[in-house]
Amino acid sequence: MDTKTLKASYHAHMLPVYAPYDAVLVRGRGATATDLDGKTYIDFTSGIGVNALGFCDPEWVRAVSDQAGQLQHTSNLYYTLPATTLAQTLTAQTDFDAIFFANSGAEANECAIKLARKVSFDRHGPGRADIISLTDSFHGRTMAALSATGQPSMHEAFMPILPGFSYVPPDDLAVLEAAITPATCAVMVECVQGEGGVHILDRAYLQGLAALCRDKDLLLIVDEVQTGIGRTGKLFAYQHYDIQPDIITLAKGLGGGLPIGACLTTAALKDHFSTGSHGSTFGGNPIACAGAKVMVDRIAQPAFLAAVEAKGQLLEDSLTPCPSIEKIDRLGLMIGLTLKDQKPADVLAACLDKGLMVLTAKDKVRLLPPLSISEEDLSQGCAILTEVLSGK
Ligand SMILES: *Cc1c(COP(=O)(O)O)cnc(C)c1O
């Protein structure tokens, strides 16, 4: 099938919820992808933060292929090795003691929302189920995750959203405090708002928020779906802030390209769920878990995480002199560029044309290169980006 035929077929047969860019990607290796016409691209997107070890990392491919040839699915009616081993690995690396495996970020957040409500129900009785989240947050597209997403424009056509959600602007502790009512059970935040425009939350704000949650017996849920598993140079973004959430959610980078989500919580909360409280047919899928184990084992190494920060700094240093960039927001390899005059969508299209894949988020160009990217690919990508930004 050629590019033109494929595009026509796509639009004829798919629900029109996506507007793909003008490239049919057919294979990838490391931080380079190739399209149907043989053109190559440097990848500064990681499939929106998913391919943290790049395309087709050999160790990941081996783990996933071996598992596919051994046992692909059982349902959660049986024990399996990969999910159990992954849970053991993740709890050993973190401050959390128990995990629910889902298949996506939205699903991980659905679990977090249900768990927060269940804990509050058990401790305080019914009627205390409200969750406060932030303006410009993004927590997913399913109804509860969408309800938690503080972007009313995304709710409009799908009303009624779930009751019990309210939104406050980030980085204003007084407004958050005023929004807490006797019905509030939890606060849900991203430490760096990804889809909301790479907005890095203020350190004092998050620490104040964590203290407030402690004082008022509210659960702190941190959505690490985009920031987790090394993206920001620490295993989790909350670790930059010296806070301890009660629940975190993971997805994107965890699977390295296979669908998996996870909701992690503490020993104090885990037993508020019991058999039947929650579930998922595909959750904890052996193939996804075998791949995720490779991701966590590699990325959690201190030297790997230090390299993520070093590469982020390198990227920042090479883009800082660019006169058309107004501001660079960066935590590890999660980067937002505010441009002086150019539109992010135009920059994205021009980059793609020259063989570089980038993302946008609100009014910014967003960069999420594979965490494993080589300095060479990083420099080459930066050269293309700089060329595009300088209008050449
Ligand atoms: C992408 C994202 C989600 C949703 O994940 P899906 O896998 O698309 O459901 C939720 N929260 C954050 C912070 C995200 O970046």
mmCIF file of C-alpha atoms and ligand atoms in Angstrom:
data_model
loop_
_atom_site.group_PDB
_atom_site.id
_atom_site.type_symbol
_atom_site.label_atom_id
_atom_site.label_comp_id
_atom_site.label_asym_id
_atom_site.label_seq_id
_atom_site.Cartn_x
_atom_site.Cartn_y
_atom_site.Cartn_z
ATOM 1 C CA MET A 1 0.000 0.000 0.000
ATOM 2 C CA ASP A 2 1.381 3.443 -0.831
ATOM 3 C CA THR A 3 1.154 6.482 1.422
ATOM 4 C CA LYS A 4 -1.727 8.082 -0.435
ATOM 5 C CA THR A 5 -3.867 4.927 -0.477
ATOM 6 C CA LEU A 6 -3.172 4.243 3.171
ATOM 7 C CA LYS A 7 -4.202 7.747 4.213
ATOM 8 C CA ALA A 8 -7.432 7.520 2.230
ATOM 9 C CA SER A 9 -8.219 4.136 3.760
ATOM 10 C CA TYR A 10 -7.476 5.437 7.276
ATOM 11 C CA HIS A 11 -9.891 8.328 6.940
ATOM 12 C CA ALA A 12 -12.532 6.123 5.328
ATOM 13 C CA HIS A 13 -12.513 3.532 8.095
ATOM 14 C CA MET A 14 -11.522 5.171 11.395
ATOM 15 C CA LEU A 15 -13.622 7.295 13.725
ATOM 16 C CA PRO A 16 -12.248 10.770 13.062
ATOM 17 C CA VAL A 17 -10.887 11.464 16.555
ATOM 18 C CA TYR A 18 -7.256 11.885 15.504
ATOM 19 C CA ALA A 19 -5.572 14.090 12.925
ATOM 20 C CA PRO A 20 -2.323 12.239 12.196
ATOM 21 C CA TYR A 21 0.669 14.143 10.881
ATOM 22 C CA ASP A 22 1.772 13.571 7.364
ATOM 23 C CA ALA A 23 3.923 10.459 7.821
ATOM 24 C CA VAL A 24 3.183 6.733 7.734
ATOM 25 C CA LEU A 25 5.730 5.255 10.130
ATOM 26 C CA VAL A 26 6.661 1.667 9.399
ATOM 27 C CA ARG A 27 9.724 0.894 11.526
ATOM 28 C CA GLY A 28 12.016 2.350 14.117
ATOM 29 C CA ARG A 29 15.308 1.748 15.869
ATOM 30 C CA GLY A 30 16.484 3.710 18.883
ATOM 31 C CA ALA A 31 15.595 7.374 18.324
ATOM 32 C CA THR A 32 15.055 7.037 14.570
ATOM 33 C CA ALA A 33 11.871 6.144 12.684
ATOM 34 C CA THR A 34 11.395 5.387 8.986
ATOM 35 C CA ASP A 35 8.264 6.065 6.957
ATOM 36 C CA LEU A 36 6.644 4.191 4.073
ATOM 37 C CA ASP A 37 8.590 6.267 1.555
ATOM 38 C CA GLY A 38 11.927 5.468 3.219
ATOM 39 C CA LYS A 39 12.358 8.908 4.803
ATOM 40 C CA THR A 40 13.910 8.889 8.284
ATOM 41 C CA TYR A 41 13.061 11.005 11.305
ATOM 42 C CA ILE A 42 14.795 11.759 14.594
ATOM 43 C CA ASP A 43 12.302 11.158 17.371
ATOM 44 C CA PHE A 44 11.782 13.864 20.007
ATOM 45 C CA THR A 45 8.344 12.452 20.964
ATOM 46 C CA SER A 46 8.779 8.836 22.176
ATOM 47 C CA GLY A 47 5.206 8.197 21.007
ATOM 48 C CA ILE A 48 4.093 10.786 23.615
ATOM 49 C CA GLY A 49 6.491 9.695 26.326
ATOM 50 C CA VAL A 50 5.923 5.969 25.835
ATOM 51 C CA ASN A 51 8.995 4.618 24.034
ATOM 52 C CA ALA A 52 11.331 5.645 26.845
ATOM 53 C CA LEU A 53 14.012 3.233 25.595
ATOM 54 C CA GLY A 54 13.387 4.217 21.985
ATOM 55 C CA PHE A 55 12.046 2.032 19.207
ATOM 56 C CA CYS A 56 12.580 -1.709 19.527
ATOM 57 C CA ASP A 57 15.183 -1.789 22.282
ATOM 58 C CA PRO A 58 16.764 -5.267 21.855
ATOM 59 C CA GLU A 59 16.378 -6.324 25.499
ATOM 60 C CA TRP A 60 12.747 -5.184 25.557
ATOM 61 C CA VAL A 61 12.014 -6.955 22.251
ATOM 62 C CA ARG A 62 13.528 -10.168 23.602
ATOM 63 C CA ALA A 63 11.529 -10.055 26.861
ATOM 64 C CA VAL A 64 8.279 -9.324 25.052
ATOM 65 C CA SER A 65 8.826 -11.900 22.284
ATOM 66 C CA ASP A 66 9.867 -14.603 24.728
ATOM 67 C CA GLN A 67 6.776 -13.977 26.828
ATOM 68 C CA ALA A 68 4.517 -13.931 23.744
ATOM 69 C CA GLY A 69 5.857 -17.361 22.829
ATOM 70 C CA GLN A 70 5.365 -18.681 26.329
ATOM 71 C CA LEU A 71 2.058 -17.408 27.759
ATOM 72 C CA GLN A 72 0.270 -14.346 26.402
ATOM 73 C CA HIS A 73 -2.742 -14.012 28.694
ATOM 74 C CA THR A 74 -4.506 -15.827 31.477
ATOM 75 C CA SER A 75 -6.962 -13.284 32.985
ATOM 76 C CA ASN A 76 -6.578 -12.479 36.668
ATOM 77 C CA LEU A 77 -8.180 -15.760 37.661
ATOM 78 C CA TYR A 78 -4.679 -17.243 37.832
ATOM 79 C CA TYR A 79 -1.289 -16.205 39.173
ATOM 80 C CA THR A 80 1.348 -15.302 36.600
ATOM 81 C CA LEU A 81 5.057 -14.639 36.913
ATOM 82 C CA PRO A 82 5.455 -11.357 34.944
ATOM 83 C CA ALA A 83 2.841 -9.287 36.845
ATOM 84 C CA THR A 84 4.021 -10.573 40.209
ATOM 85 C CA THR A 85 7.678 -9.934 39.389
ATOM 86 C CA LEU A 86 6.910 -6.453 38.060
ATOM 87 C CA ALA A 87 4.929 -5.579 41.201
ATOM 88 C CA GLN A 88 7.804 -6.823 43.326
ATOM 89 C CA THR A 89 10.300 -4.739 41.306
ATOM 90 C CA LEU A 90 8.180 -1.578 41.426
ATOM 91 C CA THR A 91 7.450 -1.774 45.141
ATOM 92 C CA ALA A 92 11.135 -2.438 45.899
ATOM 93 C CA GLN A 93 12.110 0.703 43.944
ATOM 94 C CA THR A 94 9.512 2.985 45.511
ATOM 95 C CA ASP A 95 7.735 4.134 48.660
ATOM 96 C CA PHE A 96 4.658 2.138 47.664
ATOM 97 C CA ASP A 97 3.582 -1.297 48.784
ATOM 98 C CA ALA A 98 0.768 -2.450 46.513
ATOM 99 C CA ILE A 99 -0.162 -2.119 42.853
ATOM 100 C CA PHE A 100 -3.163 -2.495 40.581
ATOM 101 C CA PHE A 101 -2.282 -3.047 36.923
ATOM 102 C CA ALA A 102 -4.493 -1.463 34.284
ATOM 103 C CA ASN A 103 -3.998 -0.912 30.546
ATOM 104 C CA SER A 104 -3.725 2.850 30.146
ATOM 105 C CA GLY A 105 -3.269 6.132 31.973
ATOM 106 C CA ALA A 106 -6.982 6.833 32.099
ATOM 107 C CA GLU A 107 -7.613 3.413 33.604
ATOM 108 C CA ALA A 108 -4.873 3.862 36.190
ATOM 109 C CA ASN A 109 -6.584 7.103 37.203
ATOM 110 C CA GLU A 110 -10.003 5.424 37.341
ATOM 111 C CA CYS A 111 -8.502 3.034 39.899
ATOM 112 C CA ALA A 112 -6.988 5.925 41.888
ATOM 113 C CA ILE A 113 -10.319 7.753 41.975
ATOM 114 C CA LYS A 114 -12.217 4.647 43.099
ATOM 115 C CA LEU A 115 -9.599 3.851 45.751
ATOM 116 C CA ALA A 116 -9.683 7.406 47.142
ATOM 117 C CA ARG A 117 -13.475 7.297 47.369
ATOM 118 C CA LYS A 118 -13.436 3.841 48.969
ATOM 119 C CA VAL A 119 -10.876 4.873 51.609
ATOM 120 C CA SER A 120 -12.962 7.911 52.494
ATOM 121 C CA PHE A 121 -16.165 5.842 52.566
ATOM 122 C CA ASP A 122 -14.581 3.332 54.937
ATOM 123 C CA ARG A 123 -13.127 5.994 57.213
ATOM 124 C CA HIS A 124 -15.791 8.687 57.143
ATOM 125 C CA GLY A 125 -18.949 7.138 55.692
ATOM 126 C CA PRO A 126 -20.837 8.200 52.565
ATOM 127 C CA GLY A 127 -20.970 11.749 51.196
ATOM 128 C CA ARG A 128 -17.271 12.522 51.364
ATOM 129 C CA ALA A 129 -16.200 11.710 47.809
ATOM 130 C CA ASP A 130 -15.215 14.990 46.168
ATOM 131 C CA ILE A 131 -11.901 15.338 44.411
ATOM 132 C CA ILE A 132 -10.133 18.607 43.681
ATOM 133 C CA SER A 133 -7.872 18.785 40.650
ATOM 134 C CA LEU A 134 -6.143 21.588 38.786
ATOM 135 C CA THR A 135 -7.062 23.823 35.899
ATOM 136 C CA ASP A 136 -5.345 22.704 32.677
ATOM 137 C CA SER A 137 -4.730 19.241 34.107
ATOM 138 C CA PHE A 138 -5.086 16.135 31.963
ATOM 139 C CA HIS A 139 -6.052 12.803 33.484
ATOM 140 C CA GLY A 140 -7.517 10.881 30.541
ATOM 141 C CA ARG A 141 -10.580 10.429 28.324
ATOM 142 C CA THR A 142 -12.784 7.911 30.155
ATOM 143 C CA MET A 143 -15.642 9.507 32.078
ATOM 144 C CA ALA A 144 -14.137 9.687 35.591
ATOM 145 C CA ALA A 145 -10.677 10.617 34.308
ATOM 146 C CA LEU A 146 -12.284 13.190 32.020
ATOM 147 C CA SER A 147 -14.272 14.543 34.967
ATOM 148 C CA ALA A 148 -10.999 14.947 36.883
ATOM 149 C CA THR A 149 -9.475 16.781 33.907
ATOM 150 C CA GLY A 150 -9.665 20.513 34.603
ATOM 151 C CA GLN A 151 -10.451 21.592 31.049
ATOM 152 C CA PRO A 152 -14.163 22.453 30.746
ATOM 153 C CA SER A 153 -13.879 22.684 26.945
ATOM 154 C CA MET A 154 -13.278 18.933 26.913
ATOM 155 C CA HIS A 155 -16.414 18.303 29.016
ATOM 156 C CA GLU A 156 -18.868 20.462 27.143
ATOM 157 C CA ALA A 157 -20.218 17.998 24.578
ATOM 158 C CA PHE A 158 -20.194 15.060 26.982
ATOM 159 C CA MET A 159 -22.187 16.399 29.905
ATOM 160 C CA PRO A 160 -23.118 15.297 32.444
ATOM 161 C CA ILE A 161 -19.622 14.543 33.705
ATOM 162 C CA LEU A 162 -19.375 12.773 37.066
ATOM 163 C CA PRO A 163 -20.423 14.765 40.116
ATOM 164 C CA GLY A 164 -17.833 15.440 42.808
ATOM 165 C CA PHE A 165 -15.049 17.117 40.838
ATOM 166 C CA SER A 166 -13.856 20.697 41.125
ATOM 167 C CA TYR A 167 -10.857 22.549 39.752
ATOM 168 C CA VAL A 168 -8.537 25.226 41.084
ATOM 169 C CA PRO A 169 -5.727 27.061 39.288
ATOM 170 C CA PRO A 170 -2.268 25.621 40.016
ATOM 171 C CA ASP A 171 0.296 27.316 42.259
ATOM 172 C CA ASP A 172 -2.238 29.117 44.476
ATOM 173 C CA LEU A 173 -2.470 27.405 47.863
ATOM 174 C CA ALA A 174 -5.018 29.847 49.313
ATOM 175 C CA VAL A 175 -7.481 29.104 46.507
ATOM 176 C CA LEU A 176 -6.979 25.366 46.983
ATOM 177 C CA GLU A 177 -7.536 25.637 50.717
ATOM 178 C CA ALA A 178 -10.719 27.630 50.160
ATOM 179 C CA ALA A 179 -12.006 24.961 47.761
ATOM 180 C CA ILE A 180 -11.789 22.200 50.387
ATOM 181 C CA THR A 181 -15.196 21.299 51.840
ATOM 182 C CA PRO A 182 -16.360 18.650 54.332
ATOM 183 C CA ALA A 183 -17.154 16.515 51.247
ATOM 184 C CA THR A 184 -13.582 16.593 49.872
ATOM 185 C CA CYS A 185 -11.697 13.289 50.001
ATOM 186 C CA ALA A 186 -8.656 13.837 47.768
ATOM 187 C CA VAL A 187 -6.552 16.200 45.695
ATOM 188 C CA MET A 188 -5.209 15.004 42.349
ATOM 189 C CA VAL A 189 -2.298 16.703 40.560
ATOM 190 C CA GLU A 190 0.426 16.271 37.965
ATOM 191 C CA CYS A 191 3.772 17.654 39.231
ATOM 192 C CA VAL A 192 4.435 18.771 35.669
ATOM 193 C CA GLN A 193 1.300 19.361 33.659
ATOM 194 C CA GLY A 194 2.154 17.680 30.372
ATOM 195 C CA GLU A 195 -0.808 18.119 28.041
ATOM 196 C CA GLY A 196 -1.541 21.379 29.873
ATOM 197 C CA GLY A 197 1.635 22.925 28.405
ATOM 198 C CA VAL A 198 4.648 21.542 30.316
ATOM 199 C CA HIS A 199 3.801 23.604 33.383
ATOM 200 C CA ILE A 200 6.181 22.680 36.213
ATOM 201 C CA LEU A 201 4.395 23.149 39.529
ATOM 202 C CA ASP A 202 6.016 25.348 42.116
ATOM 203 C CA ARG A 203 7.976 23.512 44.820
ATOM 204 C CA ALA A 204 6.569 25.474 47.766
ATOM 205 C CA TYR A 205 3.056 24.982 46.368
ATOM 206 C CA LEU A 206 3.299 21.198 46.162
ATOM 207 C CA GLN A 207 4.864 20.986 49.603
ATOM 208 C CA GLY A 208 2.117 23.197 51.025
ATOM 209 C CA LEU A 209 -0.497 21.115 49.239
ATOM 210 C CA ALA A 210 0.943 17.896 50.690
ATOM 211 C CA ALA A 211 0.902 19.417 54.203
ATOM 212 C CA LEU A 212 -2.671 20.604 53.708
ATOM 213 C CA CYS A 213 -3.744 17.104 52.639
ATOM 214 C CA ARG A 214 -2.137 15.682 55.781
ATOM 215 C CA ASP A 215 -3.850 18.234 58.038
ATOM 216 C CA LYS A 216 -7.284 17.740 56.527
ATOM 217 C CA ASP A 217 -7.072 13.952 56.115
ATOM 218 C CA LEU A 218 -7.259 14.189 52.326
ATOM 219 C CA LEU A 219 -5.490 11.729 50.059
ATOM 220 C CA LEU A 220 -2.860 13.118 47.712
ATOM 221 C CA ILE A 221 -3.013 11.480 44.285
ATOM 222 C CA VAL A 222 -0.131 12.282 41.938
ATOM 223 C CA ASP A 223 -0.721 11.460 38.282
ATOM 224 C CA GLU A 224 2.704 10.350 37.031
ATOM 225 C CA VAL A 225 1.357 8.913 33.772
ATOM 226 C CA GLN A 226 3.563 11.239 31.717
ATOM 227 C CA THR A 227 6.210 12.230 34.293
ATOM 228 C CA GLY A 228 6.860 8.779 35.780
ATOM 229 C CA ILE A 229 9.542 6.161 35.074
ATOM 230 C CA GLY A 230 12.479 8.499 34.665
ATOM 231 C CA ARG A 231 11.057 11.149 32.333
ATOM 232 C CA THR A 232 12.029 14.005 34.649
ATOM 233 C CA GLY A 233 15.422 12.607 35.677
ATOM 234 C CA LYS A 234 14.083 10.918 38.805
ATOM 235 C CA LEU A 235 12.066 7.715 38.792
ATOM 236 C CA PHE A 236 9.005 9.818 39.702
ATOM 237 C CA ALA A 237 8.522 13.574 39.427
ATOM 238 C CA TYR A 238 7.179 13.871 42.990
ATOM 239 C CA GLN A 239 10.672 12.931 44.222
ATOM 240 C CA HIS A 240 11.885 16.376 43.074
ATOM 241 C CA TYR A 241 9.549 17.928 45.642
ATOM 242 C CA ASP A 242 10.225 15.936 48.831
ATOM 243 C CA ILE A 243 6.593 14.996 49.221
ATOM 244 C CA GLN A 244 4.969 11.611 49.803
ATOM 245 C CA PRO A 245 1.769 10.968 47.841
ATOM 246 C CA ASP A 246 -0.754 8.367 49.007
ATOM 247 C CA ILE A 247 -1.460 7.152 45.497
ATOM 248 C CA ILE A 248 0.405 7.556 42.208
ATOM 249 C CA THR A 249 -0.564 6.467 38.724
ATOM 250 C CA LEU A 250 1.707 5.367 35.886
ATOM 251 C CA ALA A 251 1.273 4.369 32.258
ATOM 252 C CA LYS A 252 3.034 5.884 29.227
ATOM 253 C CA GLY A 253 6.737 5.150 29.852
ATOM 254 C CA LEU A 254 6.075 2.093 32.011
ATOM 255 C CA GLY A 255 5.362 -0.300 29.162
ATOM 256 C CA GLY A 256 7.926 0.981 26.691
ATOM 257 C CA GLY A 257 5.341 0.672 23.913
ATOM 258 C CA LEU A 258 2.845 -1.891 25.137
ATOM 259 C CA PRO A 259 -0.368 -0.807 26.846
ATOM 260 C CA ILE A 260 -0.063 -0.918 30.621
ATOM 261 C CA GLY A 261 -1.114 1.369 33.445
ATOM 262 C CA ALA A 262 -0.549 1.084 37.169
ATOM 263 C CA CYS A 263 -2.010 2.525 40.337
ATOM 264 C CA LEU A 264 0.400 2.350 43.283
ATOM 265 C CA THR A 265 -0.512 2.867 46.908
ATOM 266 C CA THR A 266 0.719 2.362 50.451
ATOM 267 C CA ALA A 267 0.293 -0.484 52.929
ATOM 268 C CA ALA A 268 -2.027 1.762 54.940
ATOM 269 C CA LEU A 269 -4.513 2.031 52.067
ATOM 270 C CA LYS A 270 -4.242 -1.230 50.167
ATOM 271 C CA ASP A 271 -6.740 -3.202 52.247
ATOM 272 C CA HIS A 272 -9.533 -0.736 51.592
ATOM 273 C CA PHE A 273 -9.921 -2.689 48.354
ATOM 274 C CA SER A 274 -10.989 -6.302 48.560
ATOM 275 C CA THR A 275 -11.938 -9.013 46.056
ATOM 276 C CA GLY A 276 -14.267 -7.455 43.507
ATOM 277 C CA SER A 277 -13.634 -3.798 44.424
ATOM 278 C CA HIS A 278 -11.964 -3.295 41.064
ATOM 279 C CA GLY A 279 -10.633 -5.343 38.175
ATOM 280 C CA SER A 280 -9.624 -5.575 34.541
ATOM 281 C CA THR A 281 -9.598 -8.546 32.170
ATOM 282 C CA PHE A 282 -6.342 -7.448 30.534
ATOM 283 C CA GLY A 283 -4.759 -5.809 33.592
ATOM 284 C CA GLY A 284 -1.350 -7.255 34.420
ATOM 285 C CA ASN A 285 -1.038 -8.836 30.974
ATOM 286 C CA PRO A 286 2.073 -11.065 30.930
ATOM 287 C CA ILE A 287 3.561 -9.614 27.730
ATOM 288 C CA ALA A 288 3.088 -5.994 28.807
ATOM 289 C CA CYS A 289 4.485 -6.792 32.270
ATOM 290 C CA ALA A 290 7.528 -8.622 30.872
ATOM 291 C CA GLY A 291 8.348 -5.533 28.784
ATOM 292 C CA ALA A 292 7.695 -3.174 31.703
ATOM 293 C CA LYS A 293 10.127 -5.109 33.900
ATOM 294 C CA VAL A 294 12.916 -4.338 31.414
ATOM 295 C CA MET A 295 11.929 -0.655 31.451
ATOM 296 C CA VAL A 296 11.950 -0.342 35.244
ATOM 297 C CA ASP A 297 15.135 -2.378 35.748
ATOM 298 C CA ARG A 298 17.070 -0.209 33.303
ATOM 299 C CA ILE A 299 15.609 3.214 34.035
ATOM 300 C CA ALA A 300 15.665 3.002 37.841
ATOM 301 C CA GLN A 301 19.481 2.728 37.812
ATOM 302 C CA PRO A 302 20.971 5.914 39.329
ATOM 303 C CA ALA A 303 23.459 6.231 36.441
ATOM 304 C CA PHE A 304 20.645 6.018 33.882
ATOM 305 C CA LEU A 305 18.628 8.699 35.685
ATOM 306 C CA ALA A 306 21.705 10.936 35.973
ATOM 307 C CA ALA A 307 22.193 10.582 32.207
ATOM 308 C CA VAL A 308 18.574 11.655 31.603
ATOM 309 C CA GLU A 309 19.225 14.892 33.474
ATOM 310 C CA ALA A 310 22.568 15.397 31.680
ATOM 311 C CA LYS A 311 20.888 14.972 28.281
ATOM 312 C CA GLY A 312 18.129 17.354 29.302
ATOM 313 C CA GLN A 313 20.748 19.933 30.244
ATOM 314 C CA LEU A 314 22.534 19.377 26.932
ATOM 315 C CA LEU A 315 19.291 19.948 25.034
ATOM 316 C CA GLU A 316 18.553 23.076 27.047
ATOM 317 C CA ASP A 317 22.078 24.428 26.530
ATOM 318 C CA SER A 318 21.956 23.926 22.791
ATOM 319 C CA LEU A 319 18.525 25.579 22.469
ATOM 320 C CA THR A 320 19.128 28.483 24.881
ATOM 321 C CA PRO A 321 21.033 30.645 22.337
ATOM 322 C CA CYS A 322 18.157 30.371 19.829
ATOM 323 C CA PRO A 323 16.736 33.921 19.547
ATOM 324 C CA SER A 324 13.213 32.816 18.610
ATOM 325 C CA ILE A 325 12.723 30.963 21.911
ATOM 326 C CA GLU A 326 11.175 33.095 24.633
ATOM 327 C CA LYS A 327 11.401 30.568 27.477
ATOM 328 C CA ILE A 328 12.437 26.961 28.124
ATOM 329 C CA ASP A 329 10.622 24.948 30.799
ATOM 330 C CA ARG A 330 12.421 21.714 31.563
ATOM 331 C CA LEU A 331 12.507 18.915 34.111
ATOM 332 C CA GLY A 332 14.809 16.110 32.953
ATOM 333 C CA LEU A 333 13.836 15.229 29.384
ATOM 334 C CA MET A 334 10.386 16.831 29.589
ATOM 335 C CA ILE A 335 10.704 20.153 27.798
ATOM 336 C CA GLY A 336 8.380 22.973 26.799
ATOM 337 C CA LEU A 337 9.468 25.782 24.490
ATOM 338 C CA THR A 338 7.609 29.082 24.470
ATOM 339 C CA LEU A 339 8.216 30.760 21.128
ATOM 340 C CA LYS A 340 8.352 34.483 20.458
ATOM 341 C CA ASP A 341 6.467 34.628 17.156
ATOM 342 C CA GLN A 342 6.098 31.218 15.521
ATOM 343 C CA LYS A 343 3.089 28.975 16.026
ATOM 344 C CA PRO A 344 3.920 25.570 17.593
ATOM 345 C CA ALA A 345 1.864 23.734 14.938
ATOM 346 C CA ASP A 346 3.855 25.415 12.129
ATOM 347 C CA VAL A 347 7.147 24.528 13.819
ATOM 348 C CA LEU A 348 5.972 20.929 14.211
ATOM 349 C CA ALA A 349 5.109 20.670 10.499
ATOM 350 C CA ALA A 350 8.401 22.273 9.413
ATOM 351 C CA CYS A 351 10.381 19.940 11.712
ATOM 352 C CA LEU A 352 8.583 16.894 10.318
ATOM 353 C CA ASP A 353 9.384 18.049 6.814
ATOM 354 C CA LYS A 354 13.080 18.226 7.734
ATOM 355 C CA GLY A 355 13.047 14.839 9.511
ATOM 356 C CA LEU A 356 12.408 15.635 13.174
ATOM 357 C CA MET A 357 9.347 14.614 15.174
ATOM 358 C CA VAL A 358 8.288 17.015 17.936
ATOM 359 C CA LEU A 359 5.069 17.555 19.912
ATOM 360 C CA THR A 360 3.014 20.538 20.934
ATOM 361 C CA ALA A 361 1.188 21.166 24.221
ATOM 362 C CA LYS A 362 -1.143 24.152 24.441
ATOM 363 C CA ASP A 363 0.927 27.149 23.275
ATOM 364 C CA LYS A 364 4.297 25.398 23.462
ATOM 365 C CA VAL A 365 6.486 23.089 21.434
ATOM 366 C CA ARG A 366 6.941 20.005 23.615
ATOM 367 C CA LEU A 367 9.921 17.677 23.457
ATOM 368 C CA LEU A 368 9.902 14.176 24.970
ATOM 369 C CA PRO A 369 12.896 12.391 23.404
ATOM 370 C CA PRO A 370 13.546 8.749 24.297
ATOM 371 C CA LEU A 371 15.420 8.660 27.620
ATOM 372 C CA SER A 372 17.983 6.409 25.929
ATOM 373 C CA ILE A 373 18.677 8.844 23.058
ATOM 374 C CA SER A 374 22.354 9.191 22.115
ATOM 375 C CA GLU A 375 24.040 12.590 22.382
ATOM 376 C CA GLU A 376 24.605 12.378 18.637
ATOM 377 C CA ASP A 377 20.886 11.994 17.836
ATOM 378 C CA LEU A 378 20.103 14.673 20.388
ATOM 379 C CA SER A 379 22.506 17.138 18.726
ATOM 380 C CA GLN A 380 21.243 16.282 15.265
ATOM 381 C CA GLY A 381 17.632 16.839 16.370
ATOM 382 C CA CYS A 382 18.578 20.128 18.009
ATOM 383 C CA ALA A 383 20.287 21.247 14.803
ATOM 384 C CA ILE A 384 17.082 20.640 12.808
ATOM 385 C CA LEU A 385 14.960 22.369 15.434
ATOM 386 C CA THR A 386 17.293 25.379 15.565
ATOM 387 C CA GLU A 387 17.241 25.588 11.781
ATOM 388 C CA VAL A 388 13.438 25.567 11.750
ATOM 389 C CA LEU A 389 13.211 28.113 14.572
ATOM 390 C CA SER A 390 15.620 30.452 12.830
ATOM 391 C CA GLY A 391 13.338 30.302 9.782
ATOM 392 C CA LYS A 392 15.833 28.657 7.429
HETATM 393 C C1 LIG B 1 -1.554 10.677 28.688
HETATM 394 C C2 LIG B 1 -2.015 11.005 30.061
HETATM 395 C C3 LIG B 1 -3.131 10.370 30.635
HETATM 396 C C4 LIG B 1 -4.010 9.428 29.854
HETATM 397 O O1 LIG B 1 -3.346 8.280 29.471
HETATM 398 P P1 LIG B 1 -4.020 7.284 28.385
HETATM 399 O O2 LIG B 1 -3.088 6.126 28.357
HETATM 400 O O3 LIG B 1 -4.089 8.039 27.108
HETATM 401 O O4 LIG B 1 -5.357 6.926 28.908
HETATM 402 C C5 LIG B 1 -3.442 10.654 31.947
HETATM 403 N N1 LIG B 1 -2.697 11.517 32.672
HETATM 404 C C6 LIG B 1 -1.623 12.139 32.161
HETATM 405 C C7 LIG B 1 -0.835 13.063 33.014
HETATM 406 C C8 LIG B 1 -1.247 11.931 30.835
HETATM 407 O O5 LIG B 1 -0.207 12.584 30.318
#
